[in-house]
Tab-separated table of C-alpha atoms in Angstrom:
chain	number	residue	atom	x	y	z
A	1	MET	CA	-8.193	-45.443	-12.846
A	2	ALA	CA	-7.157	-41.812	-12.489
A	3	SER	CA	-9.523	-39.654	-10.489
A	4	ALA	CA	-11.344	-36.834	-12.222
A	5	SER	CA	-9.728	-33.441	-11.894
A	6	ILE	CA	-11.199	-31.178	-9.234
A	7	PRO	CA	-12.528	-27.881	-10.591
A	8	PRO	CA	-11.063	-24.775	-8.958
A	9	VAL	CA	-12.993	-23.437	-5.996
A	10	HIS	CA	-13.564	-19.702	-5.815
A	11	ILE	CA	-14.143	-18.302	-2.343
A	12	ALA	CA	-15.194	-14.663	-2.348
A	13	ARG	CA	-13.140	-12.270	-0.248
A	14	ARG	CA	-12.901	-8.567	0.387
A	15	GLY	CA	-9.818	-6.862	-0.977
A	16	LEU	CA	-7.189	-5.595	1.419
A	17	MET	CA	-5.523	-2.214	1.723
A	18	LEU	CA	-1.771	-2.767	1.552
A	19	VAL	CA	0.055	0.254	2.977
A	20	ILE	CA	3.797	0.553	2.375
A	21	SER	CA	5.637	3.443	4.015
A	22	SER	CA	9.245	4.465	4.451
A	23	PRO	CA	11.395	7.571	4.555
A	24	SER	CA	12.266	8.873	1.086
A	25	GLY	CA	14.938	6.695	-0.491
A	26	ALA	CA	14.393	3.578	1.640
A	27	GLY	CA	12.918	1.619	-1.254
A	28	LYS	CA	9.147	1.583	-0.868
A	29	SER	CA	8.453	2.834	-4.402
A	30	THR	CA	10.716	0.210	-5.993
A	31	ILE	CA	9.134	-2.576	-3.949
A	32	ALA	CA	5.660	-1.287	-4.778
A	33	ARG	CA	6.470	-1.143	-8.501
A	34	ASN	CA	7.827	-4.699	-8.513
A	35	LEU	CA	4.772	-5.958	-6.652
A	36	LEU	CA	2.399	-4.337	-9.145
A	37	GLU	CA	4.293	-5.852	-12.078
A	38	LYS	CA	4.210	-9.355	-10.630
A	39	ASP	CA	0.796	-9.523	-8.946
A	40	LYS	CA	-2.094	-8.603	-11.233
A	41	ASN	CA	-4.677	-8.664	-8.444
A	42	ILE	CA	-3.073	-5.601	-6.851
A	43	SER	CA	-3.792	-2.107	-8.137
A	44	LEU	CA	-2.064	1.082	-7.111
A	45	SER	CA	-4.172	3.658	-5.361
A	46	VAL	CA	-3.185	6.772	-7.302
A	47	SER	CA	-2.959	9.685	-4.902
A	48	VAL	CA	-3.658	13.308	-5.672
A	49	THR	CA	-0.885	15.773	-4.850
A	50	THR	CA	-0.213	19.474	-5.077
A	51	ARG	CA	3.540	19.092	-5.596
A	52	ALA	CA	5.206	19.645	-8.957
A	53	ARG	CA	5.577	16.658	-11.278
A	54	ARG	CA	9.053	15.180	-11.630
A	55	GLN	CA	10.419	14.513	-15.105
A	56	SER	CA	10.097	10.745	-14.644
A	57	GLU	CA	6.445	10.917	-13.542
A	58	ILE	CA	3.250	10.641	-15.585
A	59	ASP	CA	0.046	12.353	-14.511
A	60	GLY	CA	-2.618	9.750	-13.692
A	61	ILE	CA	-0.057	6.959	-13.356
A	62	HIS	CA	2.195	8.049	-10.514
A	63	TYR	CA	-0.065	10.778	-9.112
A	64	HIS	CA	-2.931	13.006	-10.102
A	65	PHE	CA	-1.263	16.416	-10.015
A	66	ILE	CA	-3.800	19.037	-8.957
A	67	SER	CA	-3.919	22.578	-7.594
A	68	LYS	CA	-4.183	23.404	-3.925
A	69	THR	CA	-7.703	24.751	-4.521
A	70	GLN	CA	-8.786	21.446	-6.101
A	71	PHE	CA	-7.239	19.526	-3.226
A	72	GLU	CA	-9.038	21.590	-0.609
A	73	ARG	CA	-12.333	21.057	-2.432
A	74	MET	CA	-11.856	17.264	-2.366
A	75	ARG	CA	-10.755	17.292	1.268
A	76	ASP	CA	-13.662	19.429	2.457
A	77	GLY	CA	-16.129	17.348	0.421
A	78	GLU	CA	-14.975	14.123	2.179
A	79	GLU	CA	-13.794	12.694	-1.139
A	80	LEU	CA	-10.466	11.632	0.394
A	81	LEU	CA	-9.864	8.595	2.586
A	82	GLU	CA	-6.759	10.223	3.977
A	83	TRP	CA	-4.611	13.251	3.383
A	84	ALA	CA	-1.372	14.709	4.675
A	85	GLU	CA	1.059	17.554	4.233
A	86	VAL	CA	4.566	16.284	3.436
A	87	HIS	CA	7.593	18.474	2.711
A	88	GLY	CA	5.278	21.449	2.197
A	89	ASN	CA	3.001	19.676	-0.311
A	90	PHE	CA	-0.402	17.997	0.095
A	91	TYR	CA	-1.167	14.362	-0.724
A	92	GLY	CA	-4.449	12.438	-0.502
A	93	THR	CA	-6.242	9.212	-1.458
A	94	PRO	CA	-9.502	9.454	-3.483
A	95	ARG	CA	-12.212	7.411	-1.754
A	96	GLU	CA	-14.434	6.077	-4.564
A	97	PRO	CA	-11.992	3.948	-6.644
A	98	VAL	CA	-10.624	2.269	-3.508
A	99	GLU	CA	-13.991	1.250	-2.106
A	100	THR	CA	-15.188	-0.032	-5.492
A	101	ALA	CA	-12.099	-2.181	-6.053
A	102	MET	CA	-12.130	-3.724	-2.589
A	103	ALA	CA	-15.792	-4.672	-2.840
A	104	GLU	CA	-14.848	-6.610	-5.996
A	105	GLY	CA	-12.124	-8.529	-4.152
A	106	LYS	CA	-9.198	-6.551	-5.546
A	107	ASP	CA	-6.303	-5.430	-3.369
A	108	MET	CA	-5.234	-1.800	-3.283
A	109	LEU	CA	-1.656	-0.690	-2.728
A	110	PHE	CA	-0.918	2.585	-0.932
A	111	ASP	CA	2.518	4.182	-1.257
A	112	ILE	CA	1.940	6.740	1.499
A	113	ASP	CA	3.618	8.195	4.578
A	114	TRP	CA	2.871	7.536	8.259
A	115	GLN	CA	0.301	10.335	8.464
A	116	GLY	CA	-1.828	8.781	5.739
A	117	ALA	CA	-1.337	5.300	7.161
A	118	GLU	CA	-2.553	6.473	10.549
A	119	GLN	CA	-5.747	7.911	9.057
A	120	LEU	CA	-6.484	4.713	7.125
A	121	GLN	CA	-5.961	2.678	10.288
A	122	ASP	CA	-8.419	4.905	12.134
A	123	LYS	CA	-11.094	4.679	9.433
A	124	MET	CA	-10.724	1.145	8.052
A	125	LYS	CA	-8.532	-0.822	10.466
A	126	ALA	CA	-9.925	-4.247	9.536
A	127	ASP	CA	-8.964	-3.730	5.888
A	128	VAL	CA	-5.452	-2.341	6.381
A	129	VAL	CA	-2.191	-4.297	6.249
A	130	SER	CA	0.660	-1.894	6.978
A	131	ILE	CA	4.363	-2.380	6.226
A	132	PHE	CA	7.218	-0.033	7.102
A	133	ILE	CA	10.489	-0.223	5.139
A	134	LEU	CA	13.695	0.723	6.967
A	135	PRO	CA	17.037	1.641	5.354
A	136	PRO	CA	20.148	-0.235	6.569
A	137	THR	CA	21.937	3.021	7.549
A	138	MET	CA	21.301	6.744	7.301
A	139	THR	CA	24.427	7.053	5.149
A	140	GLU	CA	22.962	4.604	2.642
A	141	LEU	CA	19.677	6.506	2.701
A	142	GLN	CA	21.501	9.700	1.772
A	143	SER	CA	23.392	7.917	-1.018
A	144	ARG	CA	20.163	6.560	-2.504
A	145	LEU	CA	18.611	10.033	-2.570
A	146	HIS	CA	21.636	11.379	-4.430
A	147	ARG	CA	21.696	8.433	-6.871
A	148	ARG	CA	18.044	9.044	-7.676
A	149	ALA	CA	19.078	12.462	-9.041
A	150	GLU	CA	15.529	13.830	-9.072
A	151	ASP	CA	15.700	16.442	-6.319
A	152	THR	CA	17.798	19.495	-5.583
A	153	GLU	CA	20.357	19.329	-2.782
A	154	GLU	CA	18.084	21.490	-0.642
A	155	VAL	CA	15.174	19.053	-1.085
A	156	ILE	CA	17.441	16.091	-0.335
A	157	GLN	CA	18.568	17.658	2.919
A	158	THR	CA	14.938	18.361	3.858
A	159	ARG	CA	14.016	14.732	3.191
A	160	LEU	CA	16.936	13.511	5.297
A	161	ALA	CA	15.986	15.816	8.151
A	162	ASN	CA	12.393	14.555	8.051
A	163	SER	CA	13.388	10.893	7.753
A	164	ARG	CA	14.279	10.603	11.434
A	165	SER	CA	10.823	11.672	12.612
A	166	GLU	CA	9.266	9.366	10.014
A	167	ILE	CA	11.279	6.383	11.240
A	168	GLU	CA	10.048	7.067	14.792
A	169	HIS	CA	6.624	5.782	13.658
A	170	TRP	CA	7.845	2.275	12.757
A	171	ARG	CA	6.064	0.849	15.822
A	172	ASP	CA	2.667	1.838	14.413
A	173	TYR	CA	2.915	-0.685	11.549
A	174	ASP	CA	1.908	-4.341	11.401
A	175	TYR	CA	5.172	-5.397	9.759
A	176	VAL	CA	8.652	-3.860	9.592
A	177	ILE	CA	11.174	-4.862	6.893
A	178	LEU	CA	14.837	-3.902	6.740
A	179	ASN	CA	15.774	-3.166	3.132
A	180	ASP	CA	19.451	-4.087	3.114
A	181	ASP	CA	18.767	-6.436	0.188
A	182	LEU	CA	16.053	-5.364	-2.259
A	183	GLN	CA	15.142	-8.871	-3.459
A	184	ALA	CA	14.864	-10.227	0.069
A	185	ALA	CA	12.764	-7.237	1.132
A	186	PHE	CA	10.470	-7.737	-1.848
A	187	GLU	CA	10.037	-11.440	-1.097
A	188	ALA	CA	9.132	-10.586	2.495
A	189	VAL	CA	6.389	-8.246	1.262
A	190	GLU	CA	5.095	-10.973	-1.083
A	191	ALA	CA	4.910	-13.435	1.812
A	192	ILE	CA	2.934	-10.953	3.901
A	193	VAL	CA	0.415	-10.410	1.106
A	194	LYS	CA	-0.102	-14.153	0.563
A	195	ALA	CA	-0.683	-14.759	4.268
A	196	GLU	CA	-3.052	-11.828	4.718
A	197	ARG	CA	-5.191	-12.899	1.758
A	198	VAL	CA	-6.150	-16.175	3.433
A	199	ARG	CA	-7.071	-14.708	6.798
A	200	ARG	CA	-10.461	-16.004	7.873
A	201	ASP	CA	-11.958	-12.562	8.494
A	202	ARG	CA	-11.154	-11.396	4.947
A	203	ARG	CA	-12.818	-14.340	3.192
A	204	HIS	CA	-16.542	-13.772	3.685
A	205	GLY	CA	-17.304	-16.467	1.101
A	206	MET	CA	-15.796	-19.080	3.425
A	207	PHE	CA	-18.976	-19.200	5.520
A	208	ASP	CA	-21.099	-20.419	2.586
A	209	PHE	CA	-18.339	-22.747	1.413
A	210	VAL	CA	-18.010	-24.494	4.794
A	211	ARG	CA	-21.787	-24.725	5.150
A	212	GLY	CA	-22.026	-26.436	1.790
A	213	LEU	CA	-19.089	-28.673	2.619
A	214	LEU	CA	-20.786	-29.940	5.772
A	215	GLU	CA	-24.084	-30.503	3.965
A	216	GLU	CA	-22.460	-32.461	1.153
A	217	VAL	CA	-23.166	-36.190	1.031
A	218	PRO	CA	-20.184	-38.000	-0.530
A	219	THR	CA	-20.880	-40.325	-3.458
A	220	LEU	CA	-19.237	-43.718	-3.022
A	221	PRO	CA	-17.179	-45.108	-5.939
A	222	GLY	CA	-19.223	-47.226	-8.342
A	223	ARG	CA	-22.580	-45.810	-7.281
């Protein structure tokens, strides 16, 4: 006789904060986009920024584009989990949507630089899983920025100049991935997420589950 199917067991957990950083052009945005398309339990934390919107970007989807005055109001009112100035523009993470999602067991993805990652680590270290993406060569990094065709040559050169100081912070991250093959890099990020989700300290529902498991009295067949 076939045994009855076992109903799925749901064990409550707190969502994690997945931080992916890299110098511009190293591939973090592509990896983040692929992860969001494939994994429906991950939501993108939409940052606010004072920089101008690119033609390919949609307000409220890629960023919330706001004025410097609005940004300063949010920053001074402690409405941001982190903020940073990058390439002369300000970026920040709104606090409320992140905390709400994580309490419901949803994971939040942060496509931010090392300054923002450092602030999140300081404030919410137990919740953060940080990944740094490295380019295979600086020449390839420059080629990717040109192929993207979204910035002026002056901006590209600024990003390249800043990339070296950004790469210096690779040691501050939990995981470091070399993006010489996009699919392999993406699969490495997926593996990290799967492993981090089953960490004991993230699954607060495990305590009640194990307690019930130990109190359970098995029913013998035929009785």
